[in-house]
PDB file of C-alpha atoms in Angstrom:
ATOM      1  CA  ARG A  22      66.209   3.481  51.198  1.00  0.00           C
ATOM      2  CA  GLN A  23      67.272   7.110  50.755  1.00  0.00           C
ATOM      3  CA  PHE A  24      65.257  10.333  50.839  1.00  0.00           C
ATOM      4  CA  ASP A  25      66.030  13.758  49.406  1.00  0.00           C
ATOM      5  CA  LEU A  26      65.502  16.999  51.338  1.00  0.00           C
ATOM      6  CA  PRO A  27      61.707  17.377  50.923  1.00  0.00           C
ATOM      7  CA  THR A  28      61.209  13.916  52.362  1.00  0.00           C
ATOM      8  CA  ILE A  29      63.614  14.693  55.208  1.00  0.00           C
ATOM      9  CA  GLU A  30      61.485  17.715  56.041  1.00  0.00           C
ATOM     10  CA  SER A  31      58.360  15.588  56.099  1.00  0.00           C
ATOM     11  CA  ILE A  32      60.079  13.094  58.406  1.00  0.00           C
ATOM     12  CA  ALA A  33      61.142  15.847  60.794  1.00  0.00           C
ATOM     13  CA  LYS A  34      57.638  17.340  60.809  1.00  0.00           C
ATOM     14  CA  LYS A  35      56.136  13.889  61.347  1.00  0.00           C
ATOM     15  CA  PHE A  36      58.023  13.609  64.630  1.00  0.00           C
ATOM     16  CA  GLY A  37      57.120  17.152  65.617  1.00  0.00           C
ATOM     17  CA  LYS A  38      60.635  18.533  65.229  1.00  0.00           C
ATOM     18  CA  LYS A  39      62.105  21.639  63.596  1.00  0.00           C
ATOM     19  CA  PHE A  40      63.616  21.780  60.127  1.00  0.00           C
ATOM     20  CA  ASN A  41      65.948  24.424  58.791  1.00  0.00           C
ATOM     21  CA  GLN A  42      66.270  24.259  55.022  1.00  0.00           C
ATOM     22  CA  ASN A  43      69.427  26.407  54.964  1.00  0.00           C
ATOM     23  CA  SER A  44      71.638  24.335  57.271  1.00  0.00           C
ATOM     24  CA  ASN A  45      69.679  21.083  56.858  1.00  0.00           C
ATOM     25  CA  PRO A  46      69.427  20.098  60.544  1.00  0.00           C
ATOM     26  CA  ILE A  47      66.916  17.482  61.680  1.00  0.00           C
ATOM     27  CA  TYR A  48      65.733  17.499  65.280  1.00  0.00           C
ATOM     28  CA  ILE A  49      64.673  14.277  66.996  1.00  0.00           C
ATOM     29  CA  ASN A  50      63.827  14.771  70.668  1.00  0.00           C
ATOM     30  CA  GLY A  51      66.114  17.776  70.819  1.00  0.00           C
ATOM     31  CA  LEU A  52      69.059  16.051  69.117  1.00  0.00           C
ATOM     32  CA  GLN A  53      70.197  17.861  65.994  1.00  0.00           C
ATOM     33  CA  LEU A  54      71.390  15.451  63.322  1.00  0.00           C
ATOM     34  CA  LYS A  55      74.158  16.744  61.095  1.00  0.00           C
ATOM     35  CA  THR A  56      73.578  15.694  57.482  1.00  0.00           C
ATOM     36  CA  SER A  57      74.967  16.460  54.063  1.00  0.00           C
ATOM     37  CA  GLY A  58      71.479  16.653  52.575  1.00  0.00           C
ATOM     38  CA  ILE A  59      70.534  12.962  52.565  1.00  0.00           C
ATOM     39  CA  VAL A  60      69.552  10.763  55.468  1.00  0.00           C
ATOM     40  CA  SER A  61      68.001   7.311  55.614  1.00  0.00           C
ATOM     41  CA  SER A  62      64.585   6.706  57.126  1.00  0.00           C
ATOM     42  CA  GLU A  63      66.118   3.730  58.949  1.00  0.00           C
ATOM     43  CA  LEU A  64      68.483   6.042  60.854  1.00  0.00           C
ATOM     44  CA  VAL A  65      65.666   8.360  61.900  1.00  0.00           C
ATOM     45  CA  ASP A  66      63.528   5.417  63.026  1.00  0.00           C
ATOM     46  CA  GLN A  67      66.458   3.809  64.834  1.00  0.00           C
ATOM     47  CA  ILE A  68      67.300   6.933  66.825  1.00  0.00           C
ATOM     48  CA  ARG A  69      63.652   7.515  67.666  1.00  0.00           C
ATOM     49  CA  SER A  70      63.329   3.898  68.845  1.00  0.00           C
ATOM     50  CA  GLU A  71      66.530   4.061  70.904  1.00  0.00           C
ATOM     51  CA  LEU A  72      65.461   7.289  72.594  1.00  0.00           C
ATOM     52  CA  LYS A  73      62.100   5.775  73.435  1.00  0.00           C
ATOM     53  CA  SER A  74      63.764   2.643  74.856  1.00  0.00           C
ATOM     54  CA  ALA A  75      66.066   4.848  76.935  1.00  0.00           C
ATOM     55  CA  GLY A  76      63.025   6.550  78.444  1.00  0.00           C
ATOM     56  CA  VAL A  77      63.733  10.007  77.023  1.00  0.00           C
ATOM     57  CA  ALA A  78      60.859  12.469  77.281  1.00  0.00           C
ATOM     58  CA  PRO A  79      59.435  14.002  74.074  1.00  0.00           C
ATOM     59  CA  VAL A  80      60.103  17.699  73.540  1.00  0.00           C
ATOM     60  CA  ASN A  81      56.604  18.714  72.450  1.00  0.00           C
ATOM     61  CA  TYR A  82      54.306  20.028  75.204  1.00  0.00           C
ATOM     62  CA  TRP A  83      51.546  17.401  75.307  1.00  0.00           C
ATOM     63  CA  GLY A  84      53.924  14.547  74.569  1.00  0.00           C
ATOM     64  CA  LYS A  85      56.044  15.580  77.545  1.00  0.00           C
ATOM     65  CA  LYS A  86      52.992  15.946  79.810  1.00  0.00           C
ATOM     66  CA  PHE A  87      51.824  12.445  78.908  1.00  0.00           C
ATOM     67  CA  TRP A  88      55.357  11.079  79.394  1.00  0.00           C
ATOM     68  CA  ILE A  89      55.564  12.604  82.882  1.00  0.00           C
ATOM     69  CA  LEU A  90      52.188  11.114  83.832  1.00  0.00           C
ATOM     70  CA  ARG A  91      53.117   7.677  82.473  1.00  0.00           C
ATOM     71  CA  ARG A  92      56.505   7.709  84.201  1.00  0.00           C
ATOM     72  CA  SER A  93      54.930   8.751  87.517  1.00  0.00           C
ATOM     73  CA  ILE A  94      52.483   5.858  87.267  1.00  0.00           C
ATOM     74  CA  ARG A  95      55.318   3.430  86.503  1.00  0.00           C
ATOM     75  CA  ILE A  96      57.322   4.641  89.505  1.00  0.00           C
ATOM     76  CA  TYR A  97      54.361   4.364  91.879  1.00  0.00           C
ATOM     77  CA  LEU A  98      53.460   0.888  90.568  1.00  0.00           C
ATOM     78  CA  PHE A  99      57.059  -0.266  90.959  1.00  0.00           C
ATOM     79  CA  LEU A 100      57.256   1.035  94.532  1.00  0.00           C
ATOM     80  CA  ILE A 101      53.851  -0.352  95.537  1.00  0.00           C
ATOM     81  CA  ARG A 102      54.619  -3.744  94.018  1.00  0.00           C
ATOM     82  CA  SER A 103      58.009  -3.818  95.754  1.00  0.00           C
ATOM     83  CA  ILE A 104      56.417  -3.070  99.133  1.00  0.00           C
ATOM     84  CA  ILE A 105      53.738  -5.741  98.659  1.00  0.00           C
ATOM     85  CA  ILE A 106      56.304  -8.379  97.647  1.00  0.00           C
ATOM     86  CA  THR A 107      58.513  -7.453 100.628  1.00  0.00           C
ATOM     87  CA  VAL A 108      55.627  -7.863 103.073  1.00  0.00           C
ATOM     88  CA  PHE A 109      54.590 -11.131 101.436  1.00  0.00           C
ATOM     89  CA  LEU A 110      58.138 -12.544 101.550  1.00  0.00           C
ATOM     90  CA  ASN A 111      58.542 -11.647 105.213  1.00  0.00           C
ATOM     91  CA  TYR A 112      55.263 -13.383 106.008  1.00  0.00           C
ATOM     92  CA  ARG A 113      55.912 -16.501 103.885  1.00  0.00           C
ATOM     93  CA  GLU A 114      59.433 -16.889 105.266  1.00  0.00           C
ATOM     94  CA  LYS A 115      57.928 -18.346 108.438  1.00  0.00           C
ATOM     95  CA  PHE A 116      56.329 -21.242 106.569  1.00  0.00           C
ATOM     96  CA  ILE A 117      58.901 -22.268 103.948  1.00  0.00           C
ATOM     97  CA  SER A 118      62.401 -23.711 104.010  1.00  0.00           C
ATOM     98  CA  LYS A 119      65.474 -21.511 104.133  1.00  0.00           C
ATOM     99  CA  GLU A 120      66.494 -22.597 100.612  1.00  0.00           C
ATOM    100  CA  GLU A 121      63.104 -21.669  99.195  1.00  0.00           C
ATOM    101  CA  ALA A 122      63.162 -18.331 101.031  1.00  0.00           C
ATOM    102  CA  ASN A 123      66.606 -17.513  99.625  1.00  0.00           C
ATOM    103  CA  LYS A 124      65.437 -18.437  96.133  1.00  0.00           C
ATOM    104  CA  ARG A 125      62.480 -16.074  96.372  1.00  0.00           C
ATOM    105  CA  LYS A 126      64.681 -13.307  97.737  1.00  0.00           C
ATOM    106  CA  ARG A 127      67.002 -13.668  94.752  1.00  0.00           C
ATOM    107  CA  GLU A 128      64.063 -13.570  92.331  1.00  0.00           C
ATOM    108  CA  PHE A 129      62.792 -10.419  94.030  1.00  0.00           C
ATOM    109  CA  ALA A 130      66.279  -8.880  93.859  1.00  0.00           C
ATOM    110  CA  GLN A 131      66.349  -9.583  90.112  1.00  0.00           C
ATOM    111  CA  PHE A 132      62.966  -7.864  89.814  1.00  0.00           C
ATOM    112  CA  LEU A 133      64.388  -4.830  91.621  1.00  0.00           C
ATOM    113  CA  CYS A 134      67.387  -4.719  89.257  1.00  0.00           C
ATOM    114  CA  ARG A 135      65.169  -4.834  86.173  1.00  0.00           C
ATOM    115  CA  GLY A 136      62.959  -2.105  87.609  1.00  0.00           C
ATOM    116  CA  CYS A 137      65.921   0.158  88.381  1.00  0.00           C
ATOM    117  CA  LEU A 138      67.301  -0.283  84.851  1.00  0.00           C
ATOM    118  CA  LYS A 139      63.937   0.574  83.301  1.00  0.00           C
ATOM    119  CA  LEU A 140      63.398   3.647  85.483  1.00  0.00           C
ATOM    120  CA  GLY A 141      66.752   5.190  84.657  1.00  0.00           C
ATOM    121  CA  PRO A 142      69.877   6.718  86.233  1.00  0.00           C
ATOM    122  CA  THR A 143      68.315   7.882  89.515  1.00  0.00           C
ATOM    123  CA  PHE A 144      67.021   4.423  90.377  1.00  0.00           C
ATOM    124  CA  ILE A 145      70.212   2.763  89.145  1.00  0.00           C
ATOM    125  CA  LYS A 146      72.138   4.975  91.575  1.00  0.00           C
ATOM    126  CA  MET A 147      69.764   3.977  94.371  1.00  0.00           C
ATOM    127  CA  GLY A 148      70.312   0.315  93.515  1.00  0.00           C
ATOM    128  CA  GLN A 149      74.086   0.825  93.530  1.00  0.00           C
ATOM    129  CA  LEU A 150      73.863   2.464  96.930  1.00  0.00           C
ATOM    130  CA  MET A 151      71.771  -0.360  98.360  1.00  0.00           C
ATOM    131  CA  SER A 152      74.232  -2.944  97.021  1.00  0.00           C
ATOM    132  CA  THR A 153      76.785  -1.609  99.511  1.00  0.00           C
ATOM    133  CA  ARG A 154      74.495  -1.920 102.548  1.00  0.00           C
ATOM    134  CA  ILE A 155      75.445  -5.378 103.769  1.00  0.00           C
ATOM    135  CA  ASP A 156      74.219  -4.276 107.190  1.00  0.00           C
ATOM    136  CA  LEU A 157      70.652  -3.949 105.885  1.00  0.00           C
ATOM    137  CA  LEU A 158      70.229  -6.518 103.109  1.00  0.00           C
ATOM    138  CA  SER A 159      70.876 -10.246 102.853  1.00  0.00           C
ATOM    139  CA  LYS A 160      73.515 -11.598 100.482  1.00  0.00           C
ATOM    140  CA  GLU A 161      70.929 -12.514  97.808  1.00  0.00           C
ATOM    141  CA  TYR A 162      70.017  -8.848  97.385  1.00  0.00           C
ATOM    142  CA  ILE A 163      73.637  -7.671  97.579  1.00  0.00           C
ATOM    143  CA  GLU A 164      74.836 -10.121  94.917  1.00  0.00           C
ATOM    144  CA  GLU A 165      72.099  -9.185  92.447  1.00  0.00           C
ATOM    145  CA  LEU A 166      72.218  -5.427  93.042  1.00  0.00           C
ATOM    146  CA  ARG A 167      75.986  -5.417  92.552  1.00  0.00           C
ATOM    147  CA  GLY A 168      75.251  -6.017  88.879  1.00  0.00           C
ATOM    148  CA  LEU A 169      74.156  -2.377  88.744  1.00  0.00           C
ATOM    149  CA  GLN A 170      77.722  -1.362  89.597  1.00  0.00           C
ATOM    150  CA  ASP A 171      79.456  -2.781  86.520  1.00  0.00           C
ATOM    151  CA  ASP A 172      76.867  -4.462  84.306  1.00  0.00           C
ATOM    152  CA  VAL A 173      74.611  -1.609  83.185  1.00  0.00           C
ATOM    153  CA  PRO A 174      73.482  -1.872  79.540  1.00  0.00           C
ATOM    154  CA  GLY A 175      74.327   1.065  77.308  1.00  0.00           C
ATOM    155  CA  PHE A 176      72.043   2.994  74.978  1.00  0.00           C
ATOM    156  CA  GLY A 177      71.979   2.668  71.182  1.00  0.00           C
ATOM    157  CA  LYS A 178      74.817   3.323  68.742  1.00  0.00           C
ATOM    158  CA  ALA A 179      72.887   5.751  66.550  1.00  0.00           C
ATOM    159  CA  THR A 180      71.812   7.762  69.583  1.00  0.00           C
ATOM    160  CA  ALA A 181      75.399   7.984  70.840  1.00  0.00           C
ATOM    161  CA  VAL A 182      76.572   9.398  67.511  1.00  0.00           C
ATOM    162  CA  ALA A 183      73.598  11.781  67.343  1.00  0.00           C
ATOM    163  CA  ILE A 184      74.369  13.139  70.829  1.00  0.00           C
ATOM    164  CA  ILE A 185      78.004  13.856  69.914  1.00  0.00           C
ATOM    165  CA  GLU A 186      77.054  15.524  66.629  1.00  0.00           C
ATOM    166  CA  SER A 187      74.372  17.601  68.319  1.00  0.00           C
ATOM    167  CA  GLU A 188      76.645  18.742  71.174  1.00  0.00           C
ATOM    168  CA  LEU A 189      79.751  19.457  69.070  1.00  0.00           C
ATOM    169  CA  GLY A 190      77.930  20.776  66.006  1.00  0.00           C
ATOM    170  CA  ALA A 191      79.523  18.674  63.283  1.00  0.00           C
ATOM    171  CA  PRO A 192      79.250  15.224  61.659  1.00  0.00           C
ATOM    172  CA  ILE A 193      81.140  12.486  63.485  1.00  0.00           C
ATOM    173  CA  SER A 194      83.403  11.973  60.470  1.00  0.00           C
ATOM    174  CA  GLU A 195      84.667  15.552  60.798  1.00  0.00           C
ATOM    175  CA  LEU A 196      85.221  15.344  64.545  1.00  0.00           C
ATOM    176  CA  TYR A 197      87.341  12.186  64.662  1.00  0.00           C
ATOM    177  CA  ASP A 198      89.471  10.156  62.293  1.00  0.00           C
ATOM    178  CA  SER A 199      87.638   7.083  63.561  1.00  0.00           C
ATOM    179  CA  PHE A 200      84.947   6.463  66.134  1.00  0.00           C
ATOM    180  CA  ASN A 201      83.938   3.089  67.544  1.00  0.00           C
ATOM    181  CA  GLU A 202      80.153   3.069  67.826  1.00  0.00           C
ATOM    182  CA  ASN A 203      80.294   0.084  70.199  1.00  0.00           C
ATOM    183  CA  HIS A 204      80.835   1.287  73.767  1.00  0.00           C
ATOM    184  CA  PHE A 205      83.427  -0.494  75.880  1.00  0.00           C
ATOM    185  CA  ALA A 206      82.018   0.639  79.237  1.00  0.00           C
ATOM    186  CA  ALA A 207      78.638   1.794  80.520  1.00  0.00           C
ATOM    187  CA  ALA A 208      77.452   3.123  83.860  1.00  0.00           C
ATOM    188  CA  SER A 209      74.372   4.726  85.380  1.00  0.00           C
ATOM    189  CA  LEU A 210      75.042   8.188  83.951  1.00  0.00           C
ATOM    190  CA  GLY A 211      76.768   7.469  80.655  1.00  0.00           C
ATOM    191  CA  GLN A 212      78.882   5.231  78.469  1.00  0.00           C
ATOM    192  CA  VAL A 213      82.369   5.384  76.972  1.00  0.00           C
ATOM    193  CA  HIS A 214      83.484   4.972  73.346  1.00  0.00           C
ATOM    194  CA  GLU A 215      86.909   4.807  71.752  1.00  0.00           C
ATOM    195  CA  ALA A 216      87.893   7.425  69.177  1.00  0.00           C
ATOM    196  CA  ARG A 217      91.058   8.338  67.256  1.00  0.00           C
ATOM    197  CA  LEU A 218      92.257  11.747  66.181  1.00  0.00           C
ATOM    198  CA  ASN A 219      95.696  12.703  64.846  1.00  0.00           C
ATOM    199  CA  ASN A 220      97.019   9.210  65.639  1.00  0.00           C
ATOM    200  CA  LYS A 221      95.949   9.507  69.277  1.00  0.00           C
ATOM    201  CA  ARG A 222      93.375   7.403  71.108  1.00  0.00           C
ATOM    202  CA  PHE A 223      90.655   9.079  73.148  1.00  0.00           C
ATOM    203  CA  ALA A 224      87.949   7.875  75.496  1.00  0.00           C
ATOM    204  CA  VAL A 225      84.729   9.723  74.671  1.00  0.00           C
ATOM    205  CA  LYS A 226      82.230   9.700  77.531  1.00  0.00           C
ATOM    206  CA  ILE A 227      78.624  10.325  76.520  1.00  0.00           C
ATOM    207  CA  GLN A 228      75.973  11.229  79.062  1.00  0.00           C
ATOM    208  CA  ARG A 229      72.762   9.224  78.937  1.00  0.00           C
ATOM    209  CA  PRO A 230      70.005  11.084  77.068  1.00  0.00           C
TER     210      PRO A 230
END
């Protein structure tokens, strides 16, 4: 479904963003979409959903305040739960078999990996650091946390394109002859896409929003 400019303006205002009728930019969480006057509601919704999944804070004052409070609560709950599980595992290890203890350690390590991925780059980096400490952690933790080194999921395609357009100030079609929206590598701080310009291949690294 397509919308003309008045509907675009209403979409931008709905999400609390700015709208400039002269240059036709649409702002979604600080990302300026470059359009030729028509944009689909699906694209706006997709970018908004991807930014929310990536844990990006809203730009409006009260939205950002609430986001900070919610994120702080999530971090504290994750840390408290991790401490409780660690104490419980150390206590239960005395009464269960070694195989069962190793199984529970691996399950806890998987919980830590999921928590680090949800909480973002800082925690992913912490997980990567801990995956190198074979002097402190057992192999179950090391093996699971190593997944944070080379198996980090990327963020959405539409968001990647929106970031490039917002930073470079032009539609993606004007910046490159072709741009692969599917990333071929992702890490804690960004992901990499392939692009072509003037018959040359480029690796475009995009920082996580």
